[in-house]
PDB file of C-alpha atoms (C1' of nucleotides) in Angstrom:
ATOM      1  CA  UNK A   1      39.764  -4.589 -34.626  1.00  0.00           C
ATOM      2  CA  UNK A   2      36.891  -6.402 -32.682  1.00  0.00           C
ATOM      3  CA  UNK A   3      35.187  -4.687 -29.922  1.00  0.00           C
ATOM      4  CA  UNK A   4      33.264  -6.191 -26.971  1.00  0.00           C
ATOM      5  CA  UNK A   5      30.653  -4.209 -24.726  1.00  0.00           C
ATOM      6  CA  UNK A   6      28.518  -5.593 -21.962  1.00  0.00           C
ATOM      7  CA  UNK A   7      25.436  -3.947 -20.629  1.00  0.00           C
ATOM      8  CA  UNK A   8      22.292  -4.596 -18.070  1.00  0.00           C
ATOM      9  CA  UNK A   9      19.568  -2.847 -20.245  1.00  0.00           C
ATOM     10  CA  UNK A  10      17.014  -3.296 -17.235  1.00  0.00           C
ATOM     11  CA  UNK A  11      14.511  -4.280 -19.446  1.00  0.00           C
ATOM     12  CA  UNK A  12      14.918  -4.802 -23.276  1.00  0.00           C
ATOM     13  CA  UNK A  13      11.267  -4.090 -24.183  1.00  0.00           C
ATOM     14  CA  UNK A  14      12.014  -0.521 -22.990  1.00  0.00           C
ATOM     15  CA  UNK A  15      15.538  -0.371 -23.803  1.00  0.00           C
ATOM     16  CA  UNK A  16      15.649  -2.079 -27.214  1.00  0.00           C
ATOM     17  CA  UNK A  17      15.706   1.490 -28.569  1.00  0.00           C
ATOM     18  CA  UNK A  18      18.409   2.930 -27.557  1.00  0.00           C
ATOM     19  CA  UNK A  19      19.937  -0.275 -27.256  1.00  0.00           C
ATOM     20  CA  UNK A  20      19.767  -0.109 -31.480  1.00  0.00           C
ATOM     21  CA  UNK A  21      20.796   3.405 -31.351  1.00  0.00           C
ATOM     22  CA  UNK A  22      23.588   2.451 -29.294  1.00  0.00           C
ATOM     23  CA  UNK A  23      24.560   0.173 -31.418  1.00  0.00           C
ATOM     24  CA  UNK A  24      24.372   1.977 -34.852  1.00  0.00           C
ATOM     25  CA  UNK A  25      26.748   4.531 -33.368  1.00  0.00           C
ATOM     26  CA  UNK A  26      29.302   2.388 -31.657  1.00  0.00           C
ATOM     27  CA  UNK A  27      29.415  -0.680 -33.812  1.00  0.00           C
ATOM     28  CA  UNK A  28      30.393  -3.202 -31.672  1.00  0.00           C
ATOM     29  CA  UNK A  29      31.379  -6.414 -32.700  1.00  0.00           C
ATOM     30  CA  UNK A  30      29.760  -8.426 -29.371  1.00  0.00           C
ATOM     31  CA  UNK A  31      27.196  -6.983 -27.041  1.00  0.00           C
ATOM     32  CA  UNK A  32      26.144  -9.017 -23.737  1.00  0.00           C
ATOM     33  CA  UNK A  33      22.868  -8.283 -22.725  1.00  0.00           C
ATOM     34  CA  UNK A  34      21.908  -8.366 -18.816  1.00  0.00           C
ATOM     35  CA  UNK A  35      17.803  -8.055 -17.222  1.00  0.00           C
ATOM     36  CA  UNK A  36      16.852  -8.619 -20.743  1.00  0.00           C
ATOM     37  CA  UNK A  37      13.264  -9.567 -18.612  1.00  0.00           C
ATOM     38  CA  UNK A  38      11.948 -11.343 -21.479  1.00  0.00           C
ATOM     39  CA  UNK A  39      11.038 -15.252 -22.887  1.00  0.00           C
ATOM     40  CA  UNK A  40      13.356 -15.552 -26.171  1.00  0.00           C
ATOM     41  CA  UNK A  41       9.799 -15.457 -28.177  1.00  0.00           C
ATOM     42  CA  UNK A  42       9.015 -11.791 -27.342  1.00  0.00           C
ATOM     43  CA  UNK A  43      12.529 -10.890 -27.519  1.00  0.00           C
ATOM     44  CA  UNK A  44      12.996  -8.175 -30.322  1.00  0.00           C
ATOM     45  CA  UNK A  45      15.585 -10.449 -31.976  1.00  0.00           C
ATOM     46  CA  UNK A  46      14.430  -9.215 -35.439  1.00  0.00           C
ATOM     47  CA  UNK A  47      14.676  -5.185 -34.971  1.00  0.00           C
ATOM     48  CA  UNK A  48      18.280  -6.390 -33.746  1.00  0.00           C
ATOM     49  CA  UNK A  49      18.917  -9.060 -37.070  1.00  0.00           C
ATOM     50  CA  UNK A  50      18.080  -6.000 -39.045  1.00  0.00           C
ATOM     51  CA  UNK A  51      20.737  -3.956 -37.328  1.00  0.00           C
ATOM     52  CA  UNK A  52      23.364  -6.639 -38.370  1.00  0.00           C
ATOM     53  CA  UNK A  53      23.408  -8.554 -35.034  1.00  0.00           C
ATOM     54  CA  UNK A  54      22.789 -12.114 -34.638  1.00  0.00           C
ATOM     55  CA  UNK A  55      20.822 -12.500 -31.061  1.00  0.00           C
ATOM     56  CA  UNK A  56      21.785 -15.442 -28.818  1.00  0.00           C
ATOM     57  CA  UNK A  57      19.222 -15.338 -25.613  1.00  0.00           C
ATOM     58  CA  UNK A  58      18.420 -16.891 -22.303  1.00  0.00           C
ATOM     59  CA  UNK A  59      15.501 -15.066 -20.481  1.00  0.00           C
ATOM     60  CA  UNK A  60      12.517 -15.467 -18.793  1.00  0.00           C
ATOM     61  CA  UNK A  61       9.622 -13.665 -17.822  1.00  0.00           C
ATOM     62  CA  UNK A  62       9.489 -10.566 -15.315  1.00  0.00           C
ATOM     63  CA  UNK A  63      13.155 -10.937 -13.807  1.00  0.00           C
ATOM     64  CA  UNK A  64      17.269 -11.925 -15.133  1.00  0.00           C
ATOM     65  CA  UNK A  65      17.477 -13.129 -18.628  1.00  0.00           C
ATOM     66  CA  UNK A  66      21.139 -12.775 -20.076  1.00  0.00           C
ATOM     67  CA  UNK A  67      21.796 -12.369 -24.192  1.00  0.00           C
ATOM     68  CA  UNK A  68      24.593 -11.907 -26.597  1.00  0.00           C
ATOM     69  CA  UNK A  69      24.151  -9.935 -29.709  1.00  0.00           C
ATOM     70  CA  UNK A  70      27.138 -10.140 -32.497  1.00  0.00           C
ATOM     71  CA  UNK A  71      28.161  -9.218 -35.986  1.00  0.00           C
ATOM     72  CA  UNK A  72      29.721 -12.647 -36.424  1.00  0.00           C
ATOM     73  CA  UNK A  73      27.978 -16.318 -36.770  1.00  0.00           C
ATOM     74  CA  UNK A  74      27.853 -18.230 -33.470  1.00  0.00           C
ATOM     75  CA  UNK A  75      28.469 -21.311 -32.196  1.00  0.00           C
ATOM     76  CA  UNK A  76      28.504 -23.600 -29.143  1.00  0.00           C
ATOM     77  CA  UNK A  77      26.114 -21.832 -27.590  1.00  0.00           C
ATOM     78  CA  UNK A  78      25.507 -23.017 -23.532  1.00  0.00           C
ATOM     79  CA  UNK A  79      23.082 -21.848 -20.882  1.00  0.00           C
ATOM     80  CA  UNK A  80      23.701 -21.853 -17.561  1.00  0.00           C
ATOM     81  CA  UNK A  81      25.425 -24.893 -15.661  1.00  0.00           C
ATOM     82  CA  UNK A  82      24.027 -27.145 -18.428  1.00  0.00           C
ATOM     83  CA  UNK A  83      27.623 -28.305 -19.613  1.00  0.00           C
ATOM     84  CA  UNK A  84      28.470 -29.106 -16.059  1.00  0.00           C
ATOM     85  CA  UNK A  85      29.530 -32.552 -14.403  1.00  0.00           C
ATOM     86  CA  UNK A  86      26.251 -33.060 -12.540  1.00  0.00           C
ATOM     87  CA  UNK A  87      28.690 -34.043  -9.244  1.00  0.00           C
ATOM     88  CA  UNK A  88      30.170 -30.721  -9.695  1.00  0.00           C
ATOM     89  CA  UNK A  89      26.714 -29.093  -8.786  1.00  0.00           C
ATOM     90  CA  UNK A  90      26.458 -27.542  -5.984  1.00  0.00           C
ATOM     91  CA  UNK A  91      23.730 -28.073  -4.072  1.00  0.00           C
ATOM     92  CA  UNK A  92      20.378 -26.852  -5.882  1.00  0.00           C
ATOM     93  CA  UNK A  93      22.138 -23.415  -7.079  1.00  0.00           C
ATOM     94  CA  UNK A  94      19.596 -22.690  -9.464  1.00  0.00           C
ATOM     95  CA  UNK A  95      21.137 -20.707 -12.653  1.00  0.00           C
ATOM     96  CA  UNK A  96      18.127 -18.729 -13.279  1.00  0.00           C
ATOM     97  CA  UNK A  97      18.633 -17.614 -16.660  1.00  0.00           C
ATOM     98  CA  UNK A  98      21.642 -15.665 -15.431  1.00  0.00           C
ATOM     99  CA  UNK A  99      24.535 -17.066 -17.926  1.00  0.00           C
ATOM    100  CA  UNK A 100      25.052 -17.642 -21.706  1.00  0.00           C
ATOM    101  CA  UNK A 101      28.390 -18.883 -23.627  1.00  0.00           C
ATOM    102  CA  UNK A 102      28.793 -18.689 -26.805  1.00  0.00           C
ATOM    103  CA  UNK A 103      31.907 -19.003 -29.227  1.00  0.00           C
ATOM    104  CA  UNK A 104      32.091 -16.026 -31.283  1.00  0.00           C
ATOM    105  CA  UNK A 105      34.515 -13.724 -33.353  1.00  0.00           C
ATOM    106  CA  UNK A 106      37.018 -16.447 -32.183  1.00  0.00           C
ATOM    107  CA  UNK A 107      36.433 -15.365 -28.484  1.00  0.00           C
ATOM    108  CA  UNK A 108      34.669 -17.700 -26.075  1.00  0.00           C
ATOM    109  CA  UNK A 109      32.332 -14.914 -24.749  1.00  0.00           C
ATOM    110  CA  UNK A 110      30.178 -15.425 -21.194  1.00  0.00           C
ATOM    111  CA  UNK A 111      27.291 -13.243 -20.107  1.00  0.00           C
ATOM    112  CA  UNK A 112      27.069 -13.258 -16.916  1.00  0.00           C
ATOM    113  CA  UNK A 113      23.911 -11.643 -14.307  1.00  0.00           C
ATOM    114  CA  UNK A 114      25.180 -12.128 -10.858  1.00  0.00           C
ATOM    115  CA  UNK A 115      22.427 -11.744  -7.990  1.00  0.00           C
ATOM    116  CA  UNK A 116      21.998  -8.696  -6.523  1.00  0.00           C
ATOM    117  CA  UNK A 117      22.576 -10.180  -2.452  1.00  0.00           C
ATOM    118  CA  UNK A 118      19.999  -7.575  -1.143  1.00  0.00           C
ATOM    119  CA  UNK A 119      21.284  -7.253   2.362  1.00  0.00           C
ATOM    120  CA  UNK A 120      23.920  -8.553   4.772  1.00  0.00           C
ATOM    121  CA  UNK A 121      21.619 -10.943   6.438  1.00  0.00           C
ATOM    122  CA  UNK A 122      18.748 -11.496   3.389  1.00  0.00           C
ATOM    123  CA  UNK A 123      19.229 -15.127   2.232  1.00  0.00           C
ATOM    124  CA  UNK A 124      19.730 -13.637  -1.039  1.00  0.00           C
ATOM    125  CA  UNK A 125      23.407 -12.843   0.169  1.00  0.00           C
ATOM    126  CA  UNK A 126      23.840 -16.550   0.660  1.00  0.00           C
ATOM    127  CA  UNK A 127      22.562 -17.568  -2.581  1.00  0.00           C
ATOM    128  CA  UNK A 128      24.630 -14.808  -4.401  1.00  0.00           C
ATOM    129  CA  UNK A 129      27.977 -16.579  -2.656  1.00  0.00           C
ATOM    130  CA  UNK A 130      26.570 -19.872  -3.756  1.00  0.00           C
ATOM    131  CA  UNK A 131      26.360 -18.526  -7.287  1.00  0.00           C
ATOM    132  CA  UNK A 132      29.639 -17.116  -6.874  1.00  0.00           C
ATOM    133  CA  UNK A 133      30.865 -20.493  -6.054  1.00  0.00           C
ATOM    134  CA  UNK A 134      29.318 -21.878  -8.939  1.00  0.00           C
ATOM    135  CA  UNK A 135      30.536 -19.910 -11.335  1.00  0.00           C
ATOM    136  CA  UNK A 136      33.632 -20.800 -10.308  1.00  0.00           C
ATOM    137  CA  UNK A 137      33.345 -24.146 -10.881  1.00  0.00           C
ATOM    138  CA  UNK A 138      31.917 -23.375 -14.607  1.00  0.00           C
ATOM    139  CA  UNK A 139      35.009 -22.130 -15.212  1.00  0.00           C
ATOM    140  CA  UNK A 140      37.046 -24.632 -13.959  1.00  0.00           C
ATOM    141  CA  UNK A 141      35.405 -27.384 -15.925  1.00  0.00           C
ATOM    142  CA  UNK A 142      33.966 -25.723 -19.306  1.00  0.00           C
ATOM    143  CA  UNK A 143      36.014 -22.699 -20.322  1.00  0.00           C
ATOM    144  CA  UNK A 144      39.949 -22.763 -20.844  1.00  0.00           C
ATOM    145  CA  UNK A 145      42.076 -20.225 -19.582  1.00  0.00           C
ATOM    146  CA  UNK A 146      44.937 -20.787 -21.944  1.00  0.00           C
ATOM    147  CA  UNK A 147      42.146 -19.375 -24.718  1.00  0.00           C
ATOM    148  CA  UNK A 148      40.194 -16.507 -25.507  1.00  0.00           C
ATOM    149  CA  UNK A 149      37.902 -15.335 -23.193  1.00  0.00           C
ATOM    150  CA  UNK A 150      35.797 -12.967 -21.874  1.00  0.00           C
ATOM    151  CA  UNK A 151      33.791 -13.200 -18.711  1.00  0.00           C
ATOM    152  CA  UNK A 152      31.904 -10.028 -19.038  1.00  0.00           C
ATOM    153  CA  UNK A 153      28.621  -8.837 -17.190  1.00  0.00           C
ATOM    154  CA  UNK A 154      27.173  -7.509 -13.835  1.00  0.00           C
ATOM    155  CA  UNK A 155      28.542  -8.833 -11.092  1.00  0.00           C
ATOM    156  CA  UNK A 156      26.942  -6.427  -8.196  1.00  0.00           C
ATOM    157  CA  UNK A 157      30.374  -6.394  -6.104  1.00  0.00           C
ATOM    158  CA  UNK A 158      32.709  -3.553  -6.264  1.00  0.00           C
ATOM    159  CA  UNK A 159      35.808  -4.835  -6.245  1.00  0.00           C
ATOM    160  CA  UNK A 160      38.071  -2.375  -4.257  1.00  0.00           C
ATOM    161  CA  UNK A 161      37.670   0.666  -2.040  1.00  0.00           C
ATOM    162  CA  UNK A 162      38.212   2.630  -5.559  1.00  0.00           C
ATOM    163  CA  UNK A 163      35.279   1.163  -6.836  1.00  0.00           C
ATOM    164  CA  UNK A 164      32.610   2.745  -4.656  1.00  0.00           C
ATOM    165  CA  UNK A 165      31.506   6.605  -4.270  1.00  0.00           C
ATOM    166  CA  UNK A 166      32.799   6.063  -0.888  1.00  0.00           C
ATOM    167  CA  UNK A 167      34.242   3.254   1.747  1.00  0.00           C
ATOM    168  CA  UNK A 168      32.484   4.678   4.627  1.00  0.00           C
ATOM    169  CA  UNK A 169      29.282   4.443   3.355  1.00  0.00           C
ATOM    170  CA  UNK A 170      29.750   0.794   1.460  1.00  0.00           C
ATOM    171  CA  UNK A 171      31.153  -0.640   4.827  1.00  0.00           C
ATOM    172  CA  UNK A 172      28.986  -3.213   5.483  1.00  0.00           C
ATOM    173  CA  UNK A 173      26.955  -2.987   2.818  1.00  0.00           C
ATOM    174  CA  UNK A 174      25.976  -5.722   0.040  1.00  0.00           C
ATOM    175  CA  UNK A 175      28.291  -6.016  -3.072  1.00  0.00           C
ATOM    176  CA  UNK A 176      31.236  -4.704  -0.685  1.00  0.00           C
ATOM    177  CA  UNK A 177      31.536  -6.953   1.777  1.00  0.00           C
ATOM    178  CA  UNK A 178      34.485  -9.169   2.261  1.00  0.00           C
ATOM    179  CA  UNK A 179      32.962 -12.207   1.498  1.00  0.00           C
ATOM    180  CA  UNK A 180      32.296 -11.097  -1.401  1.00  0.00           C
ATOM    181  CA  UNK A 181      35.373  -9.396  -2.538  1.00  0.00           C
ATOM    182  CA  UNK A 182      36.945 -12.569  -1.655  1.00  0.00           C
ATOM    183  CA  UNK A 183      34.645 -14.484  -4.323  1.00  0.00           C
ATOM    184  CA  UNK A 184      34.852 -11.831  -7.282  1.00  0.00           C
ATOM    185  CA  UNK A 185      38.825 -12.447  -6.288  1.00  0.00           C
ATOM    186  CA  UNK A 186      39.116 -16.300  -6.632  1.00  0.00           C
ATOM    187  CA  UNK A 187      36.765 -15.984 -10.070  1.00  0.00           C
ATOM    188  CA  UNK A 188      39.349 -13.860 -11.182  1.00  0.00           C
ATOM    189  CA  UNK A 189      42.178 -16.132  -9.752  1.00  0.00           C
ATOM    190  CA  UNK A 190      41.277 -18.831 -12.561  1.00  0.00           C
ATOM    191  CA  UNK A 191      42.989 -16.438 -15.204  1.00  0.00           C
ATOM    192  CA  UNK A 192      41.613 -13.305 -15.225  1.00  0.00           C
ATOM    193  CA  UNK A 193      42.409 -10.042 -15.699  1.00  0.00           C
ATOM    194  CA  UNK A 194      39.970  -6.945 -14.907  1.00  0.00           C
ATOM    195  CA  UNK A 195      40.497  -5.187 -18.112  1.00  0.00           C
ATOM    196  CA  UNK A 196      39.494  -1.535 -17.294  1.00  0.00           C
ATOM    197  CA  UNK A 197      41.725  -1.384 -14.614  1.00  0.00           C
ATOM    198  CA  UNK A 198      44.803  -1.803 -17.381  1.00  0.00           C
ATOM    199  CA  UNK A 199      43.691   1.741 -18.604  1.00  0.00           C
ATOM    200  CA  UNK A 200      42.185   3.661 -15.517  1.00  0.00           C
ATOM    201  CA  UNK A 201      43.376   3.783 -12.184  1.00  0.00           C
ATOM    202  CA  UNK A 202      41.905   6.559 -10.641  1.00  0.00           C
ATOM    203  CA  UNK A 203      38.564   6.679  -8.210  1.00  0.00           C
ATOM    204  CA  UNK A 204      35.100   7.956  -8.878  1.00  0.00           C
ATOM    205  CA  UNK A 205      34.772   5.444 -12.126  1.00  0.00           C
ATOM    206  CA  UNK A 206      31.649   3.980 -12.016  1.00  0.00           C
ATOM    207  CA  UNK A 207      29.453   1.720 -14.064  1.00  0.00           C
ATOM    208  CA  UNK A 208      26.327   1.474 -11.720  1.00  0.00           C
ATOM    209  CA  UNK A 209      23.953   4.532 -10.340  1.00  0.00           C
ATOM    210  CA  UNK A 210      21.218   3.910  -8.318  1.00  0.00           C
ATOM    211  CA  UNK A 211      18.118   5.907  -9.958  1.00  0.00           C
ATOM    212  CA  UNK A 212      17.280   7.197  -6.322  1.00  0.00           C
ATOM    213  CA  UNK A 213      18.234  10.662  -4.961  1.00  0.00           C
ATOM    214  CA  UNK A 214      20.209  12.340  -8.318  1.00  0.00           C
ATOM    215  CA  UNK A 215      23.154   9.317  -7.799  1.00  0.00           C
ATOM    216  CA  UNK A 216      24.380   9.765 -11.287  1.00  0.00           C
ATOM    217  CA  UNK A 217      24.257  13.756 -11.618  1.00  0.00           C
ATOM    218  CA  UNK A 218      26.542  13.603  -7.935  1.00  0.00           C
ATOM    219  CA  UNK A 219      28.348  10.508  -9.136  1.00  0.00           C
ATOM    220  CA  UNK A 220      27.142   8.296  -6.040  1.00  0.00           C
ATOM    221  CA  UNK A 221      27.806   4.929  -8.141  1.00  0.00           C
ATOM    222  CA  UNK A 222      29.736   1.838  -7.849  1.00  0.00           C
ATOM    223  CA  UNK A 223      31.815  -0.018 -10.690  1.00  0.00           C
ATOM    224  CA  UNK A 224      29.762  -3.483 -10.537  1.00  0.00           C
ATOM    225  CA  UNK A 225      30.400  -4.138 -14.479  1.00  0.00           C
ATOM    226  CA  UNK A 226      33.089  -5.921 -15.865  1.00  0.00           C
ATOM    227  CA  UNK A 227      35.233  -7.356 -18.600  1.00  0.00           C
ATOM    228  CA  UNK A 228      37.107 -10.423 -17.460  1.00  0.00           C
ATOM    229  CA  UNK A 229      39.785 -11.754 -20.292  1.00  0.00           C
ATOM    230  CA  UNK A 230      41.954 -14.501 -20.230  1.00  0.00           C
ATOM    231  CA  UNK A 231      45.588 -13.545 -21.275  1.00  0.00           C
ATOM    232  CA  UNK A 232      45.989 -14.412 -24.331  1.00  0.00           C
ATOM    233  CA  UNK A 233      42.903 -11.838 -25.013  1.00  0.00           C
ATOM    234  CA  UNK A 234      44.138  -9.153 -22.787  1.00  0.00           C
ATOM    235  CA  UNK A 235      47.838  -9.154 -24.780  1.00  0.00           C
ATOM    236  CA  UNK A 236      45.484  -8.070 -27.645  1.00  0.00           C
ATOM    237  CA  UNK A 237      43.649  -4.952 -25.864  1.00  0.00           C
ATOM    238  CA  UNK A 238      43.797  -1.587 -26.980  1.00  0.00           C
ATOM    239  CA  UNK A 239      41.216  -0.354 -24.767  1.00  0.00           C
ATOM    240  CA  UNK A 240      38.766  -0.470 -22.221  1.00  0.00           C
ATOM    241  CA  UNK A 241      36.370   2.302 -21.163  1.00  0.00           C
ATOM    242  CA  UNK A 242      32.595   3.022 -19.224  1.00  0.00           C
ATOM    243  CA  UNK A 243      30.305   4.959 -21.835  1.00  0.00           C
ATOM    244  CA  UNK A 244      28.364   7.417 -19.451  1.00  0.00           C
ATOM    245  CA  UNK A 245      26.148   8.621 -22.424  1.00  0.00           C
ATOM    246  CA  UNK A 246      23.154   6.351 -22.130  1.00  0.00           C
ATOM    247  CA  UNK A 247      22.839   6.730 -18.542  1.00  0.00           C
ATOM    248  CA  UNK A 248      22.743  10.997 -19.302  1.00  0.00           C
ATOM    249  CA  UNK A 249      19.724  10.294 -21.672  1.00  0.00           C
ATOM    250  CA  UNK A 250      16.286  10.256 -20.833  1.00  0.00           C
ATOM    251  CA  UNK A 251      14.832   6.903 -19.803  1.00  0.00           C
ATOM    252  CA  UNK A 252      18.194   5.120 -19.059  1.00  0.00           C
ATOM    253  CA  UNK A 253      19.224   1.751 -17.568  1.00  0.00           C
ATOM    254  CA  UNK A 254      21.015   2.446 -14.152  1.00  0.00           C
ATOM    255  CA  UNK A 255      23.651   0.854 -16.050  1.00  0.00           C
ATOM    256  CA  UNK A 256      26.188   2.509 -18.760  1.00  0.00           C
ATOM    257  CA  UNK A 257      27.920  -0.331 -21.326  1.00  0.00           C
ATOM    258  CA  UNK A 258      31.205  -1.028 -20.296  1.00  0.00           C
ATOM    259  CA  UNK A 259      33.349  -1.655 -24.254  1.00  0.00           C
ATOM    260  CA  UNK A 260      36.404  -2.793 -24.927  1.00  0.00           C
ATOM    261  CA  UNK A 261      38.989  -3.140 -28.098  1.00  0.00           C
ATOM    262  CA  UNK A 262      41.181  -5.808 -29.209  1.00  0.00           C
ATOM    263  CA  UNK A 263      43.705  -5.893 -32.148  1.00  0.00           C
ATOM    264  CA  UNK A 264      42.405  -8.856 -34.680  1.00  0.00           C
TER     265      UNK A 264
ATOM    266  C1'  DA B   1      15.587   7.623  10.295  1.00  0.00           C
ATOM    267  C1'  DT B   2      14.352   4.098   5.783  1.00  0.00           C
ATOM    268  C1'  DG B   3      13.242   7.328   1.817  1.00  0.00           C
ATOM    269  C1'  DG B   4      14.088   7.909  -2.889  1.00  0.00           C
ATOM    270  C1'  DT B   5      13.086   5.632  -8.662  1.00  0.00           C
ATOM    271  C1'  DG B   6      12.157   2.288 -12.287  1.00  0.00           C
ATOM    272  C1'  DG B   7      10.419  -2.135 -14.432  1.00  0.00           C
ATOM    273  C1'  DA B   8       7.064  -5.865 -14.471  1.00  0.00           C
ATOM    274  C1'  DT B   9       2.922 -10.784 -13.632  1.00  0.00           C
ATOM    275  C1'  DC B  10       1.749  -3.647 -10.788  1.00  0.00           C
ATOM    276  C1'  DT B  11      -3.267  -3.901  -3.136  1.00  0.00           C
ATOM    277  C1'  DT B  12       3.657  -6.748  -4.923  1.00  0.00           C
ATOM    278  C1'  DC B  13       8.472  -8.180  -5.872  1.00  0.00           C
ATOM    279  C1'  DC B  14      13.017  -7.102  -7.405  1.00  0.00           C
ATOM    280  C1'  DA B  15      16.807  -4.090  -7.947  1.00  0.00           C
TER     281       DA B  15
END
DNA sequence: ATGGTGGATCTTCCA
C-alpha cells in the first residue's frame, strides 16, 4: 500500500509539531508540504529525518515555500519552471517557490502552491491565471501522462458549485470565478483525474476554512485541495479522503491534509 | 457595511 497526503501547514515553524504528530499516527508514505514560509536552512528537516521522512524543500522567507516529505529515497528532484524550454516561458511568470517534483515511491509527485488571486479586479487574479497557464505548460513539456503521477496541492479554486459552502455567496468571488474554473479544468484536461471525487460525491466537503467568524465549527469552507493522478495511478486507488482532525485541534492550519491510498 | 483571525520581515503584507 503507499499513501499520499498533501497539506498547506501555514507555517512549518509553528506547525512542524503536529505536522510530526500527524505523521506518527497516519504514516504516510509522501507528504507535500504547502506555506512551509521558510529558507531550506531553517527548515526542521532533521526533527522530520528522525521521524523516517526524507525532506525535499523549496521555500523562502516570510511567504509560499512548497516541500515533499517521504519514507522512500528521492530522485530527480525539480523546482519550479527550471526544467522548462525557456521559449515556453511565459512572459516573466515568476514561480515563486510555489512548485517541487520529485520522483518518489515510483510516483512522479508535484507540490503545487497556487496564488491566492485576492480579488476579482486585484492584479493578483491576473497573475494567478498566468500561473495557471504556466503550469499547464509544465505539464505539457516535463511530466508524462501515460505515467504515474500526482499533481497534488492548493490550488485556491473550488472546482464546482459542490465545492463551496454556498454558490450564492462564491458568485463572483475569487477561486470561483469562471475564469478560473476554466483553468483548474484544462490542467486537469492533460490527464487528470480529481481523485476525491471517485469516492465522495456529496456537498458540504471541504478542505479550506477561513479562521474568521467560527467558518469551520458552521462548515463555511471551500474544497481548494487536491490530488490530481494520472490514470495509470488512479486504476491503483483505494481511497481518497479530507482528515478534519487537525483543523479541530488547537492552533491549526486553515487547511486539513487531503490523503490518499494506492495498491503497490 | 468591510469585519473577523493567524503568521511573519509585525506603525505592514499576505491569506
Amino acid at each position: 500500500m503507499l499513501k499520499i497526503a498533501t497539506w498547506n501547514v501555514n507555517s512549518i515553524r509553528v506547525r512542524a509539531p503536529t505536522v510530526l504528530e500527524w505523521l506518527h499516527q497516519e504514516q504516510p508514505d509522501v507528504l507535500c508540504l504547502q506555506e512551509t514560509k521558510v529558507e531550506d536552512d531553517a527548515f526542521p528537516s532533521d526533527a522530520f529525518f528522525q521521524a523516517g521522512y526524507y525532506a525535499t524543500l523549496y521555500g523562502q522567507k516570510q511567504y509560499n515555500g512548497v516541500a515533499i516529505l517521504s519514507k522512500h529515497p528521492v530522485t530527480d528532484i525539480q523546482v519550479g519552471w527550471a526544467p522548462m524550454r525557456k521559449e515556453a516561458l511565459g512572459p516573466s511568470v515568476d514561480n515563486a517557490y510555489r512548485l517541487v517534483a520529485a520522483t518518489t515511491g515510483g510516483v512522479r509527485v508535484m507540490s503545487v502552491y497556487v496564488p491566492n488571486g485576492e480579488s476579482p479586479a486585484s492584479p493578483k487574479l491576473a497573475y494567478k491565471m498566468a500561473f495557471m497557464k504556466q503550469l499547464r505548460l509544465y505539464l505539457d513539456q516535463c511530466a508524462d501522462p501515460s505515467l504515474p503521477c500526482a499533481l497534488v496541492g492548493d490550488f485556491n479554486i473550488a472546482m464546482e458549485g459542490r465545492d463551496v459552502y454556498s454558490t450564492e455567496a462564491m458568485e463572483g468571488e475569487v477561486a470561483f470565478l469562471p475564469e478560473e474554473r476554466a483553468a483548474l479544468a484544462d490542467l486537469q484536461a492533460w490527464g487528470l483525474h480529481d481523485l476525491f471525487r471517485k469516492y465522495h460525491t456529496g456537498p458540504g466537503l471541504f478542505s479550506w476554512w477561513d479562521y474568521r467568524m467560527g467558518s469551520f465549527r458552521r462548515n463555511i469552507g471551500l474544497r481548494i485541495d487536491y490530488i490530481f493522478t494520472t490514470a495509470s495511478l488512479t486504476a491503483r486507488a483505494n481511497g481518497c479522503h479530507i482528515d478534519t482532525a487537525p483543523r479541530q485541534a488547537t492552533q491549526p492550519s486553515d487547511h486539513a491534509p487531503v490523503v490518499a491510498t494506492f495498491s503497490e
